[in-house]
Coordinates of C-alpha atoms and ligand atoms in Angstrom, one line a residue:
S1193 CA 69.8 4.7 11.6
E1194 CA 69.7 7.9 10.2
E1195 CA 70.1 6.2 6.7
D1196 CA 67.2 3.3 7.3
L1197 CA 65.1 6.4 8.2
Q1198 CA 66.1 8.2 5.7
A1199 CA 65.2 5.1 3.0
H1200 CA 61.9 4.3 4.4
F1201 CA 61.2 8.2 3.9
E1202 CA 62.4 8.1 0.3
H1203 CA 60.2 5.0 0.0
T1204 CA 57.1 6.1 1.1
I1205 CA 57.3 9.0 -0.9
A1206 CA 58.1 6.7 -4.2
R1207 CA 55.5 4.7 -3.4
D1208 CA 53.2 7.7 -3.3
Q1209 CA 52.0 7.3 0.5
R1210 CA 51.6 9.4 2.8
I1211 CA 54.2 10.8 5.3
E1212 CA 52.2 11.5 8.7
P1213 CA 53.2 13.4 11.9
R1214 CA 55.1 10.6 13.7
D1215 CA 57.4 9.5 10.8
W1216 CA 60.7 10.4 10.5
M1217 CA 61.0 13.2 8.2
P1218 CA 64.4 15.1 6.9
E1219 CA 64.6 18.5 8.5
A1220 CA 64.5 20.3 5.3
Y1221 CA 61.4 18.7 4.3
R1222 CA 59.8 19.6 7.8
K1223 CA 60.7 23.0 7.3
T1224 CA 59.3 23.5 3.7
M1225 CA 55.9 21.9 5.2
I1226 CA 56.0 24.2 7.9
R1227 CA 56.7 27.3 5.5
Q1228 CA 54.4 26.2 3.0
I1229 CA 51.4 24.9 5.8
A1230 CA 52.0 28.8 7.7
Q1231 CA 51.9 30.8 4.1
H1232 CA 48.9 29.1 3.1
A1233 CA 47.2 29.7 6.2
H1234 CA 48.1 33.5 6.8
S1235 CA 46.7 34.1 3.2
E1236 CA 43.4 33.0 4.4
I1237 CA 43.5 34.4 7.4
I1238 CA 44.6 37.9 5.6
G1239 CA 42.1 36.7 2.8
M1240 CA 39.7 37.7 5.1
Q1241 CA 39.9 41.1 4.6
P1242 CA 39.7 42.7 1.0
E1243 CA 36.1 40.8 1.3
G1244 CA 35.1 41.7 4.9
N1245 CA 35.0 45.1 3.9
W1246 CA 32.1 44.4 1.9
I1247 CA 29.9 43.1 4.6
T1248 CA 28.1 46.0 6.2
R1249 CA 27.8 47.3 2.8
A1250 CA 26.9 44.0 0.3
P1251 CA 23.6 45.5 -1.9
S1252 CA 21.2 42.8 -0.2
L1253 CA 20.3 40.6 2.6
R1254 CA 21.3 37.3 0.3
R1255 CA 24.7 38.9 -0.8
K1256 CA 25.1 39.6 2.7
A1257 CA 24.4 36.2 4.2
I1258 CA 26.6 34.4 1.2
L1259 CA 29.5 37.0 2.2
L1260 CA 29.4 36.4 5.7
A1261 CA 29.5 32.6 5.1
K1262 CA 32.3 32.5 2.5
V1263 CA 34.7 35.0 5.0
Q1264 CA 33.6 32.7 7.7
D1265 CA 35.0 29.9 5.5
E1266 CA 38.4 31.6 5.3
A1267 CA 38.6 31.6 9.1
G1268 CA 38.1 27.9 9.2
H1269 CA 40.6 27.4 6.4
G1270 CA 43.0 29.7 8.0
L1271 CA 42.5 27.7 11.8
Y1272 CA 42.3 24.1 9.9
L1273 CA 45.9 25.0 8.2
Y1274 CA 47.3 26.4 11.4
S1275 CA 46.3 23.1 13.3
A1276 CA 47.8 20.9 10.4
S1277 CA 51.3 22.8 10.9
T1278 CA 51.4 22.5 14.6
T1279 CA 51.2 18.8 13.5
L1280 CA 55.1 19.2 12.7
G1281 CA 56.0 21.1 15.8
A1282 CA 55.2 24.6 14.8
D1283 CA 53.1 26.5 17.3
R1284 CA 50.3 28.8 16.4
A1285 CA 51.3 32.0 18.2
D1286 CA 54.8 31.7 17.0
L1287 CA 53.6 31.8 13.6
T1288 CA 51.1 35.0 13.7
D1289 CA 53.8 36.5 15.5
K1290 CA 56.2 36.1 12.5
L1291 CA 53.7 37.2 10.4
I1292 CA 52.7 40.4 11.8
N1293 CA 56.1 41.2 12.1
G1294 CA 56.6 40.4 8.3
R1295 CA 58.8 37.3 8.6
Q1296 CA 56.5 35.1 6.8
K1297 CA 54.7 35.8 3.7
Y1298 CA 51.3 35.6 2.5
S1299 CA 49.8 35.3 -1.1
S1300 CA 50.3 38.5 -3.1
I1301 CA 47.2 38.9 -4.0
F1302 CA 45.4 39.7 -0.9
N1303 CA 47.4 43.3 -0.9
Y1304 CA 44.9 44.3 -3.7
P1305 CA 42.0 46.9 -2.6
T1306 CA 38.8 46.1 -3.3
P1307 CA 36.6 49.2 -4.3
T1308 CA 33.6 48.1 -5.5
F1309 CA 31.1 45.2 -4.8
A1310 CA 32.5 43.5 -8.4
D1311 CA 35.7 42.6 -6.7
V1312 CA 33.8 40.6 -4.4
G1313 CA 32.7 38.6 -7.6
V1314 CA 35.5 38.7 -8.8
I1315 CA 37.8 37.8 -6.3
G1316 CA 35.1 34.6 -6.0
W1317 CA 35.5 33.7 -10.2
L1318 CA 39.6 34.2 -10.4
V1319 CA 41.3 34.3 -7.2
D1320 CA 39.2 31.7 -5.6
G1321 CA 39.2 29.8 -9.1
A1322 CA 43.2 30.2 -8.8
A1323 CA 43.1 29.1 -5.4
I1324 CA 41.2 25.9 -6.3
C1325 CA 43.4 25.3 -9.5
N1326 CA 46.9 25.5 -7.5
Q1327 CA 45.0 23.5 -4.5
V1328 CA 43.5 20.6 -5.8
P1329 CA 46.7 18.8 -7.0
L1330 CA 47.9 19.2 -3.4
C1331 CA 45.4 16.9 -2.3
R1332 CA 47.4 14.3 -3.5
S1333 CA 50.3 16.2 -1.3
S1334 CA 52.9 13.8 0.4
Y1335 CA 52.4 15.3 3.7
G1336 CA 49.1 13.5 5.2
P1337 CA 47.6 16.3 7.4
Y1338 CA 47.9 18.8 4.9
A1339 CA 46.9 16.8 2.0
R1340 CA 43.6 15.4 4.1
A1341 CA 43.0 19.2 4.8
M1342 CA 43.0 20.5 1.3
I1343 CA 39.8 18.3 0.1
R1344 CA 37.3 19.9 2.4
I1345 CA 39.2 23.3 2.0
C1346 CA 38.7 22.8 -2.1
K1347 CA 35.1 21.8 -1.9
E1348 CA 34.2 24.6 0.2
E1349 CA 36.6 27.0 -2.2
S1350 CA 34.3 25.7 -4.8
F1351 CA 31.1 26.9 -3.6
H1352 CA 33.2 30.6 -3.4
Q1353 CA 34.0 30.3 -6.6
R1354 CA 30.5 29.6 -8.3
Q1355 CA 29.4 32.4 -6.0
G1356 CA 31.6 34.9 -7.6
Y1357 CA 30.7 33.4 -11.0
E1358 CA 27.2 33.8 -10.3
L1359 CA 27.1 37.1 -8.5
L1360 CA 29.2 38.5 -11.8
M1361 CA 26.5 37.0 -14.0
T1362 CA 23.9 38.8 -12.3
M1363 CA 25.7 41.9 -12.6
M1364 CA 25.8 41.4 -16.5
R1365 CA 22.2 40.8 -17.0
G1366 CA 21.9 44.5 -15.2
T1367 CA 22.9 48.2 -16.1
D1368 CA 25.7 49.4 -18.5
A1369 CA 27.2 50.4 -15.5
Q1370 CA 26.9 47.8 -13.5
R1371 CA 28.7 45.5 -17.0
E1372 CA 31.3 48.4 -16.5
M1373 CA 32.2 47.8 -13.4
V1374 CA 32.3 43.7 -13.6
Q1375 CA 34.9 45.0 -16.9
D1376 CA 37.1 47.3 -14.0
A1377 CA 37.4 44.8 -11.9
V1378 CA 38.4 41.9 -14.1
N1379 CA 41.2 44.4 -15.3
R1380 CA 42.4 45.4 -12.4
W1381 CA 42.3 41.5 -11.3
W1382 CA 43.5 39.8 -14.2
W1383 CA 47.2 40.1 -13.7
P1384 CA 47.8 39.7 -10.1
S1385 CA 45.6 36.3 -10.3
L1386 CA 48.2 34.9 -12.7
M1387 CA 50.7 36.2 -9.9
M1388 CA 49.2 34.0 -7.6
F1389 CA 51.0 31.1 -8.7
G1390 CA 54.4 32.5 -7.8
P1391 CA 57.5 33.2 -10.0
P1392 CA 58.1 31.4 -13.0
D1393 CA 59.7 28.1 -12.7
A1394 CA 63.2 29.4 -14.0
E1395 CA 63.1 31.5 -10.7
S1396 CA 61.4 29.4 -8.6
P1397 CA 64.0 28.5 -6.0
N1398 CA 61.8 25.7 -4.2
T1399 CA 59.6 23.9 -6.7
A1400 CA 62.7 21.6 -7.6
Q1401 CA 62.9 19.8 -4.0
S1402 CA 58.8 20.1 -3.4
M1403 CA 58.4 18.2 -6.7
A1404 CA 60.7 15.6 -5.9
W1405 CA 59.2 15.3 -2.5
K1406 CA 56.0 15.1 -4.2
I1407 CA 54.9 18.2 -1.8
K1408 CA 53.8 20.1 -5.0
R1409 CA 52.5 18.1 -7.9
H1410 CA 52.8 20.5 -10.7
T1411 CA 54.9 23.6 -10.9
N1412 CA 54.0 27.0 -11.0
D1413 CA 53.6 27.4 -15.0
E1414 CA 51.7 24.4 -15.6
L1415 CA 49.3 25.9 -13.2
R1416 CA 49.1 29.0 -14.2
Q1417 CA 49.1 27.9 -18.2
R1418 CA 45.7 25.9 -16.9
F1419 CA 44.2 28.3 -15.0
V1420 CA 44.1 30.9 -17.9
D1421 CA 43.3 28.4 -20.5
M1422 CA 39.8 27.5 -18.0
S1423 CA 39.5 30.9 -17.7
V1424 CA 39.4 32.3 -21.2
P1425 CA 35.5 30.2 -22.2
Q1426 CA 34.1 31.6 -18.6
A1427 CA 35.6 34.9 -19.9
E1428 CA 33.2 34.8 -22.9
A1429 CA 30.3 32.9 -21.7
L1430 CA 30.6 36.0 -19.0
G1431 CA 31.0 38.9 -21.6
V1432 CA 34.2 40.1 -20.4
T1433 CA 37.8 40.0 -22.0
F1434 CA 41.2 39.8 -19.9
P1435 CA 43.4 43.3 -20.4
D1436 CA 46.1 41.0 -22.7
P1437 CA 46.5 41.7 -26.2
D1438 CA 48.6 38.9 -26.7
L1439 CA 46.1 36.2 -25.4
K1440 CA 45.4 33.8 -27.9
W1441 CA 44.7 30.0 -28.6
N1442 CA 47.6 28.4 -30.1
A1443 CA 46.6 25.7 -31.8
E1444 CA 50.1 23.6 -32.0
R1445 CA 50.5 24.0 -28.2
G1446 CA 47.0 23.4 -27.2
H1447 CA 47.0 26.2 -25.1
Y1448 CA 46.1 29.9 -25.0
D1449 CA 49.6 32.0 -25.0
F1450 CA 49.6 34.7 -23.3
G1451 CA 51.7 37.9 -22.4
E1452 CA 54.4 38.5 -20.6
I1453 CA 53.7 39.1 -16.6
D1454 CA 54.8 42.0 -15.0
W1455 CA 57.2 39.6 -12.6
S1456 CA 58.7 43.0 -11.0
E1457 CA 55.3 43.8 -10.0
L1458 CA 54.9 40.5 -8.2
K1459 CA 58.4 41.4 -6.6
R1460 CA 57.4 44.6 -5.5
V1461 CA 54.1 43.0 -3.3
I1462 CA 55.6 40.0 -2.0
S1463 CA 58.5 42.3 -0.4
G1464 CA 55.8 44.5 1.2
D1465 CA 55.3 47.2 -1.0
G1466 CA 51.7 46.4 -2.2
P1467 CA 48.7 48.8 -2.7
C1468 CA 47.8 47.5 1.0
N1469 CA 50.3 45.4 2.2
A1470 CA 50.6 48.2 5.3
E1471 CA 46.7 48.3 6.4
R1472 CA 46.4 44.7 5.8
I1473 CA 48.9 43.7 8.9
E1474 CA 48.4 46.6 10.5
R1475 CA 44.5 45.3 10.9
R1476 CA 45.7 42.0 12.0
R1477 CA 48.4 43.7 14.4
K1478 CA 45.2 45.5 16.3
A1479 CA 42.8 42.0 15.8
Q1480 CA 45.6 40.0 17.8
E1481 CA 45.8 42.8 20.1
E1482 CA 42.4 43.3 20.8
G1483 CA 41.8 39.6 21.1
A1484 CA 45.0 39.2 23.8
W1485 CA 42.3 39.3 26.7
V1486 CA 40.0 36.2 25.4
R1487 CA 43.5 34.2 24.5
E1488 CA 44.0 34.8 28.5
A1489 CA 40.8 34.1 29.9
A1490 CA 40.8 31.5 27.8
A1491 CA 43.4 29.9 29.5
A1492 CA 42.9 31.1 32.7
H1493 CA 39.9 28.9 32.4
A1494 CA 41.7 26.1 31.1
A1495 CA 44.1 26.2 33.7
K1496 CA 41.6 26.6 36.7
K1497 CA 39.6 23.3 34.8
G1498 CA 42.8 21.5 34.9
A1499 CA 43.2 21.8 38.8
S1500 CA 40.2 21.2 39.8
A1501 CA 39.9 17.8 37.3
Ligands
LIG1702 N1 52.6 35.9 -2.6 C1 53.4 35.7 -1.8 N2 54.8 34.7 -1.9 C2 54.4 34.4 -2.8 C3 53.8 33.7 -4.1 C4 52.8 34.6 -4.1 N3 51.7 34.9 -5.1 N4 54.6 33.4 -4.9 C5 55.5 32.6 -4.3 N5 56.2 33.1 -3.3 C6 56.9 33.3 -2.6 C7 57.0 31.3 -2.0 O1 56.2 31.4 -0.6 C8 58.7 31.0 -1.4 O2 58.5 32.1 -0.3 P1 60.2 31.6 0.4 O3 61.0 33.1 0.0 O4 59.7 31.5 2.2 O5 61.1 30.7 0.1 C9 58.8 32.2 -2.9 O6 58.6 33.4 -3.1 C10 59.4 31.9 -3.9 O7 58.6 31.4 -4.8 P2 58.8 29.3 -4.7 O8 60.1 29.1 -5.2 O9 57.7 29.0 -6.3 O10 57.4 28.9 -3.6 P3 56.9 27.0 -3.6 O11 57.7 26.5 -4.5 O12 56.2 27.5 -2.1 O13 55.2 28.1 -4.5 C11 53.2 28.1 -4.0 C12 54.7 29.0 -4.4 C13 52.5 28.0 -5.3 C14 52.1 29.4 -3.7 C15 52.9 27.6 -2.8 O14 54.0 27.6 -1.8 C16 52.1 26.9 -2.8 O15 51.3 26.1 -3.1 N6 51.6 27.1 -1.5 C17 49.7 26.6 -0.8 C18 48.8 27.8 -1.6 C19 48.4 29.0 -0.9 O16 49.4 29.2 -0.1 N7 47.3 29.8 -1.4 C20 47.3 30.6 -0.8 C21 46.9 31.9 -1.6 S1 45.4 30.9 -2.0 C22 44.2 31.7 -0.8 O17 44.7 31.3 0.6 C23 43.1 31.4 -1.1

């Protein structure tokens, strides 16, 4: 009966075991998982754009090869995650449609511009660093295919983070102009990186239920604090500062205190009114349209193969 199924589901969660595609799950759990996985997949795909802008202008062959590999990884993560969403009954074409029509979200962070090459380094260091902070606990998320996808994704994100930090270290050993470029990029990305973790716990509608279902293992504010604590010593080692006069060690809490985040900015960017939202979606729409003939050809080929088999 429905009651037995519900009890079995809850028991599985309580024992820290995984929910698998064929298992019964409450409709709301399925809906939440599809929402989160789709938003995550969209973020990876849209996230190719800000850095992709620099592939043709990377300053050396080595930097170009690294950047190409990184952006290609993001495409892989997106496809991997769309596949995970299909195990819940979602349809990839439908999800892409919803992204292009603004009916599904993607991370706010990818709506900021990348005017200098230092942005590539700072995205690796801070944005991918924040992504790792958020995603490592998701390796223990209750939905099996998502949790398993996170393991590989986190390994690759670690490489992305290291390449960003190494790039910045190199620039910091360069000229004054290069050091200024790094500091300027850090100033622009610091606050948006903190916003990646989502609204404060008191204003996060999904956290309580997602924690109860063990989809999320920590709240938005917990992970944000963890990210601040790990970033400050890295900034010191690099020789840059964060644009926050209230950032200081609090011995009593054993954490860094930090200033008030401009939540109105996060709301604006999530609702489509960030610096690059229109440009990002337009580019995605164009890629989708220009790829239509490939999808048609692949479908025709598959149908022909099927007919002759
Ligand atoms: N950008 C865009 N949307 C956001 C952001 C953000 N930075 N933060 C929160 N939101 C959205 C939520 O997705 C939710 O959307 P909904 O209206 O569809 O319900 C809404 O704002 C309210 O937020 P929460 O209740 O806190 O939502 P949730 O519990 O899902 O937590 C979080 C948000 C932390 C982002 C979670 O979904 C998550 O961990 N996702 C997986 C990681 C991910 O998507 N990372 C993408 C960026 S990293 C990268 O791709 C390199």
